[in-house]
Amino acid sequence: VTYFTTRKITEKTLGRLVGTAGLSGLIIGVCLALLVIVGKNFKIRDMFINASPVLFQMLIFGQELTNGLLLLILAGFLTGVFVGFLCWLPPLVRKMIVTGLVSVAVVGVLQDLLKPTFSAWGPLASINDLLFDINGLKVSGAIGLIAVMAAGLLLWAKKGDSAKAVYYRMPPANQKIFRVSAYFVLAAILMILPHILGLFLSEVLTIVGLYVLLGLGLNIVVGFAGLLDLGYVAFFAIGSYTVAILTSPEMTASPWNFWLVLPLAVALGAGFGAILGVPVLNMRGDYLAITTLGFGEIIRIFVLSDFFRPWLGGAQGIGKVPKITIGSLEFGTPQTIYYIILAGCLLVGFVSYRLRDSRLGRAWMAVREDEDVAQAMGINLVSTKLLAFATGAGFSALSGAIFATKLGSVYPHSFNVMISINILCLIIVGGMGSLPGVIVGSLALVGLPELLREFAEYRLLVYGLALMAMMLLRPEGLLPSAVVKREFHGDEEVEDPTNSTPAQAVGTGG
């Protein structure tokens, strides 16, 4: 809050910045002190469940109430002064300091995960001795981490543009060789990743991967075609239940093989996506969102009904869903099913990439920008919208099919509306219409809460703060598409490493 208040100041003198930031920090410290006083004297936990005595004791630094409140106010003021000083520094120096401090905070928070991960790396296990001791992150380790991050940013600031310029000056054939080599290196890293990260982080990766699959599908509907679909979880449920019904011995006397059921699950998802698209062809905006939201709830209540319980399992769900197998190889652990999810993400990502610049993809984007103009240009709105719904639904069903085998069971409560909202959020955070943005958004909105589980009830508080900061700093998303970036920064020039004009830079990057 202090940073965003201070950056609005037009007069960037040291005294003005430090004074304003210090006052803002002092006000925040006083507000926190009042919160502690209220929490100590009144029962506010009925409204604010996180307002526990442990939290209040942390806020007053474990001191007596009076001394602790004074320390809290002083800490707010000093923090504000520090922020004001940061805002006065040159941008590169400020970025180096902030990046270093954030790195220290991240490593300190995730130390219980990083220690066993580094220990499994053999020769690199000595990193633990450099960074951590029995009490946590060392002072020397923190200083070294800040120095490494600052040095990396400084090197990139001095050499980064030169490296880009060298790449753009390469002949097209050499650029292609460089890109292919980078892809091979990335593929090698992805293949060995679960063996490096261990069991827990591999489980986190599988969850993130499932959301990447879901996000790539919804990105077609919302990001490419501009159709706000809040019932997207319904197709996730259709894929899961199709696999569960046809492969579980609880539901059928002759269970099918997963690889036979998978195409049927995807086809059913795409079919239901087209069915949903028919009645909402003329709807836009909020009306479309409400209608699709109702469709998602209909599917959830449908599988919960007692009437269809003999076929769908009812509230008890369906268990004994077999794991995916290829010959004698079973994909039953997070470190093995990771490869199935990775293959699905690569397939769906490739299809999305090819569709984005195809004739159909351009038609979707035209519909997103203006339906009336798109129709006037000869685009068939009916077929274009139905294909968007069907394609996105098919990808969602694929994710649901893998989810059923990963979990080994399917329950109706796994498919509530919050799944659709989370997927929509990760698309917005990553960047609307951006394929890399889906991956980054999944890591930020799905991976981060999983990594913060050690904070118990406070993890969503930390997650919410991170989300607010990101949206204030980058409202266009972390990795937005070129169109979205122009909408937010249309008046800013595009820098080109070869010192060409902005128009040439855009042409070169295309």
mmCIF file with all atom_site columns, C-alpha atoms in Angstrom, residues 249-373:
data_model
loop_
_atom_site.group_PDB
_atom_site.id
_atom_site.type_symbol
_atom_site.label_atom_id
_atom_site.label_alt_id
_atom_site.label_comp_id
_atom_site.label_asym_id
_atom_site.label_entity_id
_atom_site.label_seq_id
_atom_site.pdbx_PDB_ins_code
_atom_site.Cartn_x
_atom_site.Cartn_y
_atom_site.Cartn_z
_atom_site.occupancy
_atom_site.B_iso_or_equiv
_atom_site.pdbx_formal_charge
_atom_site.auth_seq_id
_atom_site.auth_comp_id
_atom_site.auth_asym_id
_atom_site.auth_atom_id
_atom_site.pdbx_PDB_model_num
ATOM 1   C CA . PRO A 1 249 ? -15.653 -52.562 -11.868 1.00 0.00 ? 249 PRO A CA 1
ATOM 2   C CA . GLU A 1 250 ? -18.202 -50.932 -9.531  1.00 0.00 ? 250 GLU A CA 1
ATOM 3   C CA . MET A 1 251 ? -20.239 -49.721 -12.518 1.00 0.00 ? 251 MET A CA 1
ATOM 4   C CA . THR A 1 252 ? -19.675 -52.306 -15.243 1.00 0.00 ? 252 THR A CA 1
ATOM 5   C CA . ALA A 1 253 ? -19.113 -56.046 -15.275 1.00 0.00 ? 253 ALA A CA 1
ATOM 6   C CA . SER A 1 254 ? -16.698 -55.760 -18.213 1.00 0.00 ? 254 SER A CA 1
ATOM 7   C CA . PRO A 1 255 ? -14.502 -52.715 -17.604 1.00 0.00 ? 255 PRO A CA 1
ATOM 8   C CA . TRP A 1 256 ? -13.059 -51.002 -20.651 1.00 0.00 ? 256 TRP A CA 1
ATOM 9   C CA . ASN A 1 257 ? -9.445  -50.020 -21.155 1.00 0.00 ? 257 ASN A CA 1
ATOM 10  C CA . PHE A 1 258 ? -8.669  -46.356 -20.475 1.00 0.00 ? 258 PHE A CA 1
ATOM 11  C CA . TRP A 1 259 ? -7.240  -45.795 -23.949 1.00 0.00 ? 259 TRP A CA 1
ATOM 12  C CA . LEU A 1 260 ? -10.498 -46.993 -25.514 1.00 0.00 ? 260 LEU A CA 1
ATOM 13  C CA . VAL A 1 261 ? -12.605 -44.751 -23.298 1.00 0.00 ? 261 VAL A CA 1
ATOM 14  C CA . LEU A 1 262 ? -10.458 -41.634 -23.708 1.00 0.00 ? 262 LEU A CA 1
ATOM 15  C CA . PRO A 1 263 ? -11.572 -40.750 -27.296 1.00 0.00 ? 263 PRO A CA 1
ATOM 16  C CA . LEU A 1 264 ? -15.187 -41.343 -26.283 1.00 0.00 ? 264 LEU A CA 1
ATOM 17  C CA . ALA A 1 265 ? -14.810 -39.026 -23.254 1.00 0.00 ? 265 ALA A CA 1
ATOM 18  C CA . VAL A 1 266 ? -13.320 -36.271 -25.404 1.00 0.00 ? 266 VAL A CA 1
ATOM 19  C CA . ALA A 1 267 ? -16.018 -36.724 -28.048 1.00 0.00 ? 267 ALA A CA 1
ATOM 20  C CA . LEU A 1 268 ? -18.789 -36.581 -25.435 1.00 0.00 ? 268 LEU A CA 1
ATOM 21  C CA . GLY A 1 269 ? -17.280 -33.441 -23.938 1.00 0.00 ? 269 GLY A CA 1
ATOM 22  C CA . ALA A 1 270 ? -17.081 -31.780 -27.361 1.00 0.00 ? 270 ALA A CA 1
ATOM 23  C CA . GLY A 1 271 ? -20.635 -32.875 -28.144 1.00 0.00 ? 271 GLY A CA 1
ATOM 24  C CA . PHE A 1 272 ? -22.043 -31.426 -24.941 1.00 0.00 ? 272 PHE A CA 1
ATOM 25  C CA . GLY A 1 273 ? -20.043 -28.270 -25.602 1.00 0.00 ? 273 GLY A CA 1
ATOM 26  C CA . ALA A 1 274 ? -21.800 -27.877 -28.945 1.00 0.00 ? 274 ALA A CA 1
ATOM 27  C CA . ILE A 1 275 ? -25.159 -28.636 -27.297 1.00 0.00 ? 275 ILE A CA 1
ATOM 28  C CA . LEU A 1 276 ? -24.517 -25.871 -24.753 1.00 0.00 ? 276 LEU A CA 1
ATOM 29  C CA . GLY A 1 277 ? -23.560 -23.494 -27.527 1.00 0.00 ? 277 GLY A CA 1
ATOM 30  C CA . VAL A 1 278 ? -26.841 -23.831 -29.434 1.00 0.00 ? 278 VAL A CA 1
ATOM 31  C CA . PRO A 1 279 ? -29.177 -22.019 -26.974 1.00 0.00 ? 279 PRO A CA 1
ATOM 32  C CA . VAL A 1 280 ? -26.642 -19.305 -26.102 1.00 0.00 ? 280 VAL A CA 1
ATOM 33  C CA . LEU A 1 281 ? -25.646 -18.279 -29.630 1.00 0.00 ? 281 LEU A CA 1
ATOM 34  C CA . ASN A 1 282 ? -27.327 -14.878 -29.334 1.00 0.00 ? 282 ASN A CA 1
ATOM 35  C CA . MET A 1 283 ? -26.179 -14.165 -25.773 1.00 0.00 ? 283 MET A CA 1
ATOM 36  C CA . ARG A 1 284 ? -23.247 -12.000 -24.790 1.00 0.00 ? 284 ARG A CA 1
ATOM 37  C CA . GLY A 1 285 ? -21.461 -10.837 -21.676 1.00 0.00 ? 285 GLY A CA 1
ATOM 38  C CA . ASP A 1 286 ? -23.202 -11.269 -18.336 1.00 0.00 ? 286 ASP A CA 1
ATOM 39  C CA . TYR A 1 287 ? -26.184 -13.121 -19.815 1.00 0.00 ? 287 TYR A CA 1
ATOM 40  C CA . LEU A 1 288 ? -23.907 -15.715 -21.389 1.00 0.00 ? 288 LEU A CA 1
ATOM 41  C CA . ALA A 1 289 ? -22.002 -16.108 -18.118 1.00 0.00 ? 289 ALA A CA 1
ATOM 42  C CA . ILE A 1 290 ? -25.192 -16.666 -16.103 1.00 0.00 ? 290 ILE A CA 1
ATOM 43  C CA . THR A 1 291 ? -26.563 -19.203 -18.589 1.00 0.00 ? 291 THR A CA 1
ATOM 44  C CA . THR A 1 292 ? -23.360 -21.242 -18.718 1.00 0.00 ? 292 THR A CA 1
ATOM 45  C CA . LEU A 1 293 ? -23.128 -21.048 -14.924 1.00 0.00 ? 293 LEU A CA 1
ATOM 46  C CA . GLY A 1 294 ? -26.581 -22.614 -14.766 1.00 0.00 ? 294 GLY A CA 1
ATOM 47  C CA . PHE A 1 295 ? -25.488 -25.387 -17.126 1.00 0.00 ? 295 PHE A CA 1
ATOM 48  C CA . GLY A 1 296 ? -22.574 -26.252 -14.858 1.00 0.00 ? 296 GLY A CA 1
ATOM 49  C CA . GLU A 1 297 ? -24.855 -26.440 -11.827 1.00 0.00 ? 297 GLU A CA 1
ATOM 50  C CA . ILE A 1 298 ? -27.346 -28.607 -13.745 1.00 0.00 ? 298 ILE A CA 1
ATOM 51  C CA . ILE A 1 299 ? -24.642 -31.183 -14.474 1.00 0.00 ? 299 ILE A CA 1
ATOM 52  C CA . ARG A 1 300 ? -23.496 -31.212 -10.837 1.00 0.00 ? 300 ARG A CA 1
ATOM 53  C CA . ILE A 1 301 ? -27.036 -31.656 -9.486  1.00 0.00 ? 301 ILE A CA 1
ATOM 54  C CA . PHE A 1 302 ? -27.723 -34.241 -12.183 1.00 0.00 ? 302 PHE A CA 1
ATOM 55  C CA . VAL A 1 303 ? -24.916 -36.521 -11.001 1.00 0.00 ? 303 VAL A CA 1
ATOM 56  C CA . LEU A 1 304 ? -25.970 -35.954 -7.373  1.00 0.00 ? 304 LEU A CA 1
ATOM 57  C CA . SER A 1 305 ? -29.562 -37.107 -7.922  1.00 0.00 ? 305 SER A CA 1
ATOM 58  C CA . ASP A 1 306 ? -30.782 -40.322 -6.343  1.00 0.00 ? 306 ASP A CA 1
ATOM 59  C CA . PHE A 1 307 ? -32.733 -41.223 -9.492  1.00 0.00 ? 307 PHE A CA 1
ATOM 60  C CA . PHE A 1 308 ? -29.521 -41.704 -11.522 1.00 0.00 ? 308 PHE A CA 1
ATOM 61  C CA . ARG A 1 309 ? -27.578 -43.178 -8.618  1.00 0.00 ? 309 ARG A CA 1
ATOM 62  C CA . PRO A 1 310 ? -27.434 -46.729 -10.097 1.00 0.00 ? 310 PRO A CA 1
ATOM 63  C CA . TRP A 1 311 ? -25.652 -45.347 -13.160 1.00 0.00 ? 311 TRP A CA 1
ATOM 64  C CA . LEU A 1 312 ? -23.726 -42.349 -11.786 1.00 0.00 ? 312 LEU A CA 1
ATOM 65  C CA . GLY A 1 313 ? -23.037 -43.311 -8.176  1.00 0.00 ? 313 GLY A CA 1
ATOM 66  C CA . GLY A 1 314 ? -24.955 -40.417 -6.603  1.00 0.00 ? 314 GLY A CA 1
ATOM 67  C CA . ALA A 1 315 ? -23.386 -38.559 -3.688  1.00 0.00 ? 315 ALA A CA 1
ATOM 68  C CA . GLN A 1 316 ? -21.111 -41.552 -2.962  1.00 0.00 ? 316 GLN A CA 1
ATOM 69  C CA . GLY A 1 317 ? -19.423 -41.160 -6.312  1.00 0.00 ? 317 GLY A CA 1
ATOM 70  C CA . ILE A 1 318 ? -17.611 -43.929 -8.190  1.00 0.00 ? 318 ILE A CA 1
ATOM 71  C CA . GLY A 1 319 ? -14.537 -45.678 -6.829  1.00 0.00 ? 319 GLY A CA 1
ATOM 72  C CA . LYS A 1 320 ? -12.001 -48.235 -7.993  1.00 0.00 ? 320 LYS A CA 1
ATOM 73  C CA . VAL A 1 321 ? -11.179 -46.320 -11.171 1.00 0.00 ? 321 VAL A CA 1
ATOM 74  C CA . PRO A 1 322 ? -8.088  -48.149 -12.495 1.00 0.00 ? 322 PRO A CA 1
ATOM 75  C CA . LYS A 1 323 ? -4.799  -46.411 -13.142 1.00 0.00 ? 323 LYS A CA 1
ATOM 76  C CA . ILE A 1 324 ? -3.535  -45.749 -16.648 1.00 0.00 ? 324 ILE A CA 1
ATOM 77  C CA . THR A 1 325 ? -1.384  -48.558 -17.995 1.00 0.00 ? 325 THR A CA 1
ATOM 78  C CA . ILE A 1 326 ? 0.743   -49.061 -21.092 1.00 0.00 ? 326 ILE A CA 1
ATOM 79  C CA . GLY A 1 327 ? 1.596   -52.730 -21.290 1.00 0.00 ? 327 GLY A CA 1
ATOM 80  C CA . SER A 1 328 ? 3.039   -53.674 -17.921 1.00 0.00 ? 328 SER A CA 1
ATOM 81  C CA . LEU A 1 329 ? 3.855   -50.052 -17.011 1.00 0.00 ? 329 LEU A CA 1
ATOM 82  C CA . GLU A 1 330 ? 1.368   -48.486 -14.588 1.00 0.00 ? 330 GLU A CA 1
ATOM 83  C CA . PHE A 1 331 ? 1.060   -44.713 -14.118 1.00 0.00 ? 331 PHE A CA 1
ATOM 84  C CA . GLY A 1 332 ? -0.086  -44.705 -10.533 1.00 0.00 ? 332 GLY A CA 1
ATOM 85  C CA . THR A 1 333 ? 2.244   -42.313 -8.702  1.00 0.00 ? 333 THR A CA 1
ATOM 86  C CA . PRO A 1 334 ? 2.620   -38.545 -9.134  1.00 0.00 ? 334 PRO A CA 1
ATOM 87  C CA . GLN A 1 335 ? 6.077   -39.078 -10.636 1.00 0.00 ? 335 GLN A CA 1
ATOM 88  C CA . THR A 1 336 ? 4.700   -41.384 -13.342 1.00 0.00 ? 336 THR A CA 1
ATOM 89  C CA . ILE A 1 337 ? 1.297   -39.833 -14.130 1.00 0.00 ? 337 ILE A CA 1
ATOM 90  C CA . TYR A 1 338 ? 3.206   -36.587 -14.585 1.00 0.00 ? 338 TYR A CA 1
ATOM 91  C CA . TYR A 1 339 ? 4.288   -37.889 -18.001 1.00 0.00 ? 339 TYR A CA 1
ATOM 92  C CA . ILE A 1 340 ? 0.691   -38.585 -19.076 1.00 0.00 ? 340 ILE A CA 1
ATOM 93  C CA . ILE A 1 341 ? -0.332  -35.072 -18.058 1.00 0.00 ? 341 ILE A CA 1
ATOM 94  C CA . LEU A 1 342 ? 2.751   -33.611 -19.755 1.00 0.00 ? 342 LEU A CA 1
ATOM 95  C CA . ALA A 1 343 ? 1.894   -35.446 -22.981 1.00 0.00 ? 343 ALA A CA 1
ATOM 96  C CA . GLY A 1 344 ? -1.669  -34.111 -22.781 1.00 0.00 ? 344 GLY A CA 1
ATOM 97  C CA . CYS A 1 345 ? -0.448  -30.548 -22.197 1.00 0.00 ? 345 CYS A CA 1
ATOM 98  C CA . LEU A 1 346 ? 1.959   -30.751 -25.133 1.00 0.00 ? 346 LEU A CA 1
ATOM 99  C CA . LEU A 1 347 ? -0.754  -32.130 -27.428 1.00 0.00 ? 347 LEU A CA 1
ATOM 100 C CA . VAL A 1 348 ? -3.366  -29.569 -26.416 1.00 0.00 ? 348 VAL A CA 1
ATOM 101 C CA . GLY A 1 349 ? -0.796  -26.763 -26.488 1.00 0.00 ? 349 GLY A CA 1
ATOM 102 C CA . PHE A 1 350 ? 0.282   -27.716 -30.012 1.00 0.00 ? 350 PHE A CA 1
ATOM 103 C CA . VAL A 1 351 ? -3.329  -27.857 -31.234 1.00 0.00 ? 351 VAL A CA 1
ATOM 104 C CA . SER A 1 352 ? -4.087  -24.490 -29.600 1.00 0.00 ? 352 SER A CA 1
ATOM 105 C CA . TYR A 1 353 ? -0.975  -22.964 -31.145 1.00 0.00 ? 353 TYR A CA 1
ATOM 106 C CA . ARG A 1 354 ? -1.921  -24.193 -34.617 1.00 0.00 ? 354 ARG A CA 1
ATOM 107 C CA . LEU A 1 355 ? -5.524  -23.045 -34.192 1.00 0.00 ? 355 LEU A CA 1
ATOM 108 C CA . ARG A 1 356 ? -4.551  -19.570 -32.988 1.00 0.00 ? 356 ARG A CA 1
ATOM 109 C CA . ASP A 1 357 ? -3.111  -18.424 -36.318 1.00 0.00 ? 357 ASP A CA 1
ATOM 110 C CA . SER A 1 358 ? -5.402  -20.537 -38.507 1.00 0.00 ? 358 SER A CA 1
ATOM 111 C CA . ARG A 1 359 ? -8.411  -19.242 -40.400 1.00 0.00 ? 359 ARG A CA 1
ATOM 112 C CA . LEU A 1 360 ? -10.673 -20.486 -37.609 1.00 0.00 ? 360 LEU A CA 1
ATOM 113 C CA . GLY A 1 361 ? -8.494  -18.862 -34.932 1.00 0.00 ? 361 GLY A CA 1
ATOM 114 C CA . ARG A 1 362 ? -8.604  -15.507 -36.687 1.00 0.00 ? 362 ARG A CA 1
ATOM 115 C CA . ALA A 1 363 ? -12.375 -15.872 -36.964 1.00 0.00 ? 363 ALA A CA 1
ATOM 116 C CA . TRP A 1 364 ? -12.591 -16.492 -33.199 1.00 0.00 ? 364 TRP A CA 1
ATOM 117 C CA . MET A 1 365 ? -10.573 -13.358 -32.490 1.00 0.00 ? 365 MET A CA 1
ATOM 118 C CA . ALA A 1 366 ? -12.715 -11.319 -34.853 1.00 0.00 ? 366 ALA A CA 1
ATOM 119 C CA . VAL A 1 367 ? -15.816 -12.487 -32.985 1.00 0.00 ? 367 VAL A CA 1
ATOM 120 C CA . ARG A 1 368 ? -14.131 -11.554 -29.717 1.00 0.00 ? 368 ARG A CA 1
ATOM 121 C CA . GLU A 1 369 ? -13.456 -8.016  -30.878 1.00 0.00 ? 369 GLU A CA 1
ATOM 122 C CA . ASP A 1 370 ? -16.866 -7.318  -32.449 1.00 0.00 ? 370 ASP A CA 1
ATOM 123 C CA . GLU A 1 371 ? -19.490 -9.889  -33.429 1.00 0.00 ? 371 GLU A CA 1
ATOM 124 C CA . ASP A 1 372 ? -21.428 -7.543  -35.723 1.00 0.00 ? 372 ASP A CA 1
ATOM 125 C CA . VAL A 1 373 ? -18.368 -6.503  -37.708 1.00 0.00 ? 373 VAL A CA 1
#
